[in-house]
Amino acid sequence: MEKILVIGAAGQIGSELTLALRKVYGDANVFATDIKDAPKDVKKSGPFQIMDVMDDKRLIHFVIRYKITQIYLLAAVLSGNAERLPLQAWDINMRSLLNILDLAREVGINKVFWPSSIAVFGTTTPKTDTPQLTIMEPNTVYGISKLAGERWCEYYFNKHHLDVRSIRYPGLISYKTEAGGGTTDYAVEIFYDAIETGSYECFLKPDAALPMMFMPDAIRATIELMEADESKLTVHSGYNLSGISFSPAQLADEIKKIIPDFKITYKPDFRQAIAESWPKSIDDRVARNDWGWNHEYDLEKMSKIMIKEIKKKLDH
Ligand code: AKB
């Protein structure tokens, strides 16, 4: 039986992935940890402990004590926050990954999952249908840390036969846990403001199209990749993954179909330059061929669910 450790279980991906993993592997076999307190359903449905991923001694004790066989490392400082505190973000993003890769090699962990991002690409990368293999010159701290992280994952695979799997996540949209500190966060904030105040001031320009994905697709992709037959996987850095691509103006138009009086205004800040350095859409044919990836949610379907669920949550 697999024993799974989720690091960053209180975050945007972690809080939903932990619950999904518990459905597959059993509640008691998925150990959730985070540096901060987790949502109620994460704490209620199985084991949860406060733990700092930078505390490598405690981590190794934990892994040995609970006979952990798989690790999902989801703790990270996202793009916007990383530009505010570059050296700290670099330290957290890189040291946490290196701690886990080396611990996994030493202890003999079966599989590691680590999230990469579309931030690995930069201004010199082809912007539309960005291929799996292409020019990668990221110019953000977050992007540099994700590209370096991908190289380390592949290095541990080649050198130590460590089975590390990774996805270059697009912007993730969820109604359960908010992200925090990312460039694509506007696409979540906009729904809350549309419902609560009827208007939203966007920190990106109207035409800043970016690759995005609804969280249920991202969770399913993660589990499908982790369950894929190892012999089929040709990428040991990070898989391109595509869901929906849209701009703030297109998202606002979609919201207006359900909330006709919704108004959007634009006040681009430093995150506009980050968005401009990233692809507008992603070619994920390698993921589709290797492990049969297929997304389900489009902009219309996602927006309807987001509005319905956030209204419920806010009691509107
Ligand atoms: C961010 O905006 O920083 C993240 C990402 C695309 O990795 N959502």
PDB file of N, CA and C in Angstrom, residues 1-7 21 24-26 28-31 59-73 100-101 103-113 161-165 226-227 230:
ATOM      1  N   MET A   1       0.841  -1.212   0.000  1.00  0.00           N
ATOM      2  CA  MET A   1       0.000   0.000   0.000  1.00  0.00           C
ATOM      3  C   MET A   1       0.872   1.256   0.000  1.00  0.00           C
ATOM      4  N   GLU A   2       0.549   2.185  -0.890  1.00  0.00           N
ATOM      5  CA  GLU A   2       1.312   3.442  -0.945  1.00  0.00           C
ATOM      6  C   GLU A   2       1.019   4.289   0.293  1.00  0.00           C
ATOM      7  N   LYS A   3       2.057   4.953   0.804  1.00  0.00           N
ATOM      8  CA  LYS A   3       1.896   5.927   1.890  1.00  0.00           C
ATOM      9  C   LYS A   3       2.383   7.250   1.317  1.00  0.00           C
ATOM     10  N   ILE A   4       1.477   8.221   1.275  1.00  0.00           N
ATOM     11  CA  ILE A   4       1.768   9.453   0.534  1.00  0.00           C
ATOM     12  C   ILE A   4       1.931  10.657   1.453  1.00  0.00           C
ATOM     13  N   LEU A   5       2.990  11.409   1.218  1.00  0.00           N
ATOM     14  CA  LEU A   5       3.205  12.657   1.959  1.00  0.00           C
ATOM     15  C   LEU A   5       2.926  13.835   1.027  1.00  0.00           C
ATOM     16  N   VAL A   6       2.003  14.716   1.450  1.00  0.00           N
ATOM     17  CA  VAL A   6       1.727  15.931   0.689  1.00  0.00           C
ATOM     18  C   VAL A   6       2.302  17.117   1.463  1.00  0.00           C
ATOM     19  N   ILE A   7       3.238  17.819   0.842  1.00  0.00           N
ATOM     20  CA  ILE A   7       3.840  19.002   1.490  1.00  0.00           C
ATOM     21  C   ILE A   7       3.240  20.236   0.822  1.00  0.00           C
ATOM     22  N   LEU A  21      -6.430  12.512  -3.467  1.00  0.00           N
ATOM     23  CA  LEU A  21      -5.523  11.377  -3.216  1.00  0.00           C
ATOM     24  C   LEU A  21      -6.103  10.456  -2.149  1.00  0.00           C
ATOM     25  N   VAL A  24      -8.434   8.021  -3.600  1.00  0.00           N
ATOM     26  CA  VAL A  24      -7.790   6.943  -4.356  1.00  0.00           C
ATOM     27  C   VAL A  24      -7.040   5.977  -3.437  1.00  0.00           C
ATOM     28  N   TYR A  25      -6.288   6.506  -2.480  1.00  0.00           N
ATOM     29  CA  TYR A  25      -5.366   5.670  -1.694  1.00  0.00           C
ATOM     30  C   TYR A  25      -5.838   5.385  -0.262  1.00  0.00           C
ATOM     31  N   GLY A  26      -6.962   5.973   0.121  1.00  0.00           N
ATOM     32  CA  GLY A  26      -7.465   5.769   1.485  1.00  0.00           C
ATOM     33  C   GLY A  26      -7.055   6.927   2.377  1.00  0.00           C
ATOM     34  N   ALA A  28      -6.323   7.305   5.522  1.00  0.00           N
ATOM     35  CA  ALA A  28      -5.231   7.172   6.490  1.00  0.00           C
ATOM     36  C   ALA A  28      -3.858   7.093   5.825  1.00  0.00           C
ATOM     37  N   ASN A  29      -3.847   6.896   4.500  1.00  0.00           N
ATOM     38  CA  ASN A  29      -2.558   6.714   3.809  1.00  0.00           C
ATOM     39  C   ASN A  29      -2.016   7.992   3.180  1.00  0.00           C
ATOM     40  N   VAL A  30      -2.747   9.082   3.323  1.00  0.00           N
ATOM     41  CA  VAL A  30      -2.289  10.350   2.736  1.00  0.00           C
ATOM     42  C   VAL A  30      -2.031  11.341   3.868  1.00  0.00           C
ATOM     43  N   PHE A  31      -0.762  11.624   4.110  1.00  0.00           N
ATOM     44  CA  PHE A  31      -0.336  12.481   5.224  1.00  0.00           C
ATOM     45  C   PHE A  31      -0.190  13.913   4.723  1.00  0.00           C
ATOM     46  N   LEU A  59      11.787  16.244   8.455  1.00  0.00           N
ATOM     47  CA  LEU A  59      11.190  15.604   7.281  1.00  0.00           C
ATOM     48  C   LEU A  59      11.637  14.153   7.149  1.00  0.00           C
ATOM     49  N   ILE A  60      12.925  13.933   7.297  1.00  0.00           N
ATOM     50  CA  ILE A  60      13.432  12.569   7.114  1.00  0.00           C
ATOM     51  C   ILE A  60      12.905  11.640   8.217  1.00  0.00           C
ATOM     52  N   HIS A  61      12.788  12.172   9.441  1.00  0.00           N
ATOM     53  CA  HIS A  61      12.203  11.370  10.522  1.00  0.00           C
ATOM     54  C   HIS A  61      10.768  10.990  10.196  1.00  0.00           C
ATOM     55  N   PHE A  62      10.034  11.972   9.698  1.00  0.00           N
ATOM     56  CA  PHE A  62       8.627  11.768   9.356  1.00  0.00           C
ATOM     57  C   PHE A  62       8.494  10.673   8.288  1.00  0.00           C
ATOM     58  N   VAL A  63       9.311  10.804   7.249  1.00  0.00           N
ATOM     59  CA  VAL A  63       9.243   9.872   6.117  1.00  0.00           C
ATOM     60  C   VAL A  63       9.569   8.447   6.567  1.00  0.00           C
ATOM     61  N   ILE A  64      10.548   8.321   7.438  1.00  0.00           N
ATOM     62  CA  ILE A  64      10.926   6.977   7.914  1.00  0.00           C
ATOM     63  C   ILE A  64       9.842   6.437   8.865  1.00  0.00           C
ATOM     64  N   ARG A  65       9.413   7.295   9.783  1.00  0.00           N
ATOM     65  CA  ARG A  65       8.424   6.860  10.777  1.00  0.00           C
ATOM     66  C   ARG A  65       7.124   6.364  10.141  1.00  0.00           C
ATOM     67  N   TYR A  66       6.644   7.099   9.120  1.00  0.00           N
ATOM     68  CA  TYR A  66       5.361   6.722   8.523  1.00  0.00           C
ATOM     69  C   TYR A  66       5.521   5.874   7.253  1.00  0.00           C
ATOM     70  N   LYS A  67       6.731   5.414   7.002  1.00  0.00           N
ATOM     71  CA  LYS A  67       7.018   4.538   5.846  1.00  0.00           C
ATOM     72  C   LYS A  67       6.470   5.122   4.531  1.00  0.00           C
ATOM     73  N   ILE A  68       6.783   6.413   4.324  1.00  0.00           N
ATOM     74  CA  ILE A  68       6.281   7.124   3.135  1.00  0.00           C
ATOM     75  C   ILE A  68       6.882   6.526   1.870  1.00  0.00           C
ATOM     76  N   THR A  69       6.018   6.335   0.838  1.00  0.00           N
ATOM     77  CA  THR A  69       6.510   5.775  -0.438  1.00  0.00           C
ATOM     78  C   THR A  69       6.433   6.789  -1.591  1.00  0.00           C
ATOM     79  N   GLN A  70       5.563   7.822  -1.439  1.00  0.00           N
ATOM     80  CA  GLN A  70       5.456   8.844  -2.489  1.00  0.00           C
ATOM     81  C   GLN A  70       5.401  10.227  -1.843  1.00  0.00           C
ATOM     82  N   ILE A  71       6.039  11.202  -2.481  1.00  0.00           N
ATOM     83  CA  ILE A  71       5.984  12.576  -1.950  1.00  0.00           C
ATOM     84  C   ILE A  71       5.476  13.532  -3.027  1.00  0.00           C
ATOM     85  N   TYR A  72       4.520  14.378  -2.633  1.00  0.00           N
ATOM     86  CA  TYR A  72       4.066  15.487  -3.481  1.00  0.00           C
ATOM     87  C   TYR A  72       4.556  16.776  -2.816  1.00  0.00           C
ATOM     88  N   LEU A  73       5.498  17.453  -3.467  1.00  0.00           N
ATOM     89  CA  LEU A  73       6.029  18.698  -2.908  1.00  0.00           C
ATOM     90  C   LEU A  73       5.345  19.882  -3.589  1.00  0.00           C
ATOM     91  N   ILE A 100      13.992  17.492  -0.828  1.00  0.00           N
ATOM     92  CA  ILE A 100      13.121  16.350  -1.121  1.00  0.00           C
ATOM     93  C   ILE A 100      13.790  15.375  -2.089  1.00  0.00           C
ATOM     94  N   LEU A 101      14.426  15.900  -3.142  1.00  0.00           N
ATOM     95  CA  LEU A 101      15.062  14.993  -4.111  1.00  0.00           C
ATOM     96  C   LEU A 101      16.126  14.149  -3.408  1.00  0.00           C
ATOM     97  N   LEU A 103      16.456  13.524  -0.144  1.00  0.00           N
ATOM     98  CA  LEU A 103      15.830  12.624   0.835  1.00  0.00           C
ATOM     99  C   LEU A 103      15.221  11.412   0.120  1.00  0.00           C
ATOM    100  N   ALA A 104      14.565  11.662  -1.004  1.00  0.00           N
ATOM    101  CA  ALA A 104      13.907  10.582  -1.752  1.00  0.00           C
ATOM    102  C   ALA A 104      14.939   9.577  -2.247  1.00  0.00           C
ATOM    103  N   ARG A 105      16.069  10.078  -2.725  1.00  0.00           N
ATOM    104  CA  ARG A 105      17.146   9.189  -3.193  1.00  0.00           C
ATOM    105  C   ARG A 105      17.682   8.355  -2.023  1.00  0.00           C
ATOM    106  N   GLU A 106      17.893   9.046  -0.892  1.00  0.00           N
ATOM    107  CA  GLU A 106      18.506   8.379   0.253  1.00  0.00           C
ATOM    108  C   GLU A 106      17.597   7.295   0.851  1.00  0.00           C
ATOM    109  N   VAL A 107      16.312   7.656   0.984  1.00  0.00           N
ATOM    110  CA  VAL A 107      15.372   6.748   1.659  1.00  0.00           C
ATOM    111  C   VAL A 107      14.811   5.688   0.695  1.00  0.00           C
ATOM    112  N   GLY A 108      14.878   5.987  -0.619  1.00  0.00           N
ATOM    113  CA  GLY A 108      14.319   5.052  -1.593  1.00  0.00           C
ATOM    114  C   GLY A 108      12.828   5.245  -1.818  1.00  0.00           C
ATOM    115  N   ILE A 109      12.421   6.527  -1.942  1.00  0.00           N
ATOM    116  CA  ILE A 109      11.005   6.851  -2.230  1.00  0.00           C
ATOM    117  C   ILE A 109      10.668   6.376  -3.653  1.00  0.00           C
ATOM    118  N   ASN A 110       9.457   5.812  -3.844  1.00  0.00           N
ATOM    119  CA  ASN A 110       9.085   5.290  -5.174  1.00  0.00           C
ATOM    120  C   ASN A 110       8.886   6.387  -6.204  1.00  0.00           C
ATOM    121  N   LYS A 111       8.138   7.439  -5.804  1.00  0.00           N
ATOM    122  CA  LYS A 111       7.805   8.496  -6.771  1.00  0.00           C
ATOM    123  C   LYS A 111       7.737   9.844  -6.079  1.00  0.00           C
ATOM    124  N   VAL A 112       8.185  10.887  -6.816  1.00  0.00           N
ATOM    125  CA  VAL A 112       8.067  12.259  -6.309  1.00  0.00           C
ATOM    126  C   VAL A 112       7.303  13.077  -7.345  1.00  0.00           C
ATOM    127  N   PHE A 113       6.366  13.922  -6.862  1.00  0.00           N
ATOM    128  CA  PHE A 113       5.732  14.897  -7.761  1.00  0.00           C
ATOM    129  C   PHE A 113       6.146  16.289  -7.350  1.00  0.00           C
ATOM    130  N   HIS A 161      18.115   7.388 -10.892  1.00  0.00           N
ATOM    131  CA  HIS A 161      16.913   6.617 -11.251  1.00  0.00           C
ATOM    132  C   HIS A 161      15.737   6.945 -10.331  1.00  0.00           C
ATOM    133  N   LEU A 162      15.700   8.186  -9.870  1.00  0.00           N
ATOM    134  CA  LEU A 162      14.574   8.610  -9.031  1.00  0.00           C
ATOM    135  C   LEU A 162      13.400   8.947  -9.956  1.00  0.00           C
ATOM    136  N   ASP A 163      12.231   8.365  -9.670  1.00  0.00           N
ATOM    137  CA  ASP A 163      11.055   8.585 -10.511  1.00  0.00           C
ATOM    138  C   ASP A 163      10.372   9.896 -10.088  1.00  0.00           C
ATOM    139  N   VAL A 164      10.820  10.999 -10.707  1.00  0.00           N
ATOM    140  CA  VAL A 164      10.237  12.318 -10.412  1.00  0.00           C
ATOM    141  C   VAL A 164       9.354  12.702 -11.578  1.00  0.00           C
ATOM    142  N   ARG A 165       8.154  13.161 -11.289  1.00  0.00           N
ATOM    143  CA  ARG A 165       7.215  13.548 -12.347  1.00  0.00           C
ATOM    144  C   ARG A 165       6.763  14.988 -12.122  1.00  0.00           C
ATOM    145  N   MET A 226       0.848  10.686 -12.262  1.00  0.00           N
ATOM    146  CA  MET A 226       1.522   9.891 -11.223  1.00  0.00           C
ATOM    147  C   MET A 226       1.184   8.397 -11.339  1.00  0.00           C
ATOM    148  N   GLU A 227       0.048   8.095 -11.939  1.00  0.00           N
ATOM    149  CA  GLU A 227      -0.332   6.681 -12.068  1.00  0.00           C
ATOM    150  C   GLU A 227       0.079   6.100 -13.418  1.00  0.00           C
ATOM    151  N   GLU A 230       5.480   4.008 -16.071  1.00  0.00           N
ATOM    152  CA  GLU A 230       6.763   4.720 -16.171  1.00  0.00           C
ATOM    153  C   GLU A 230       7.403   4.573 -17.551  1.00  0.00           C
TER     154      GLU A 230
END
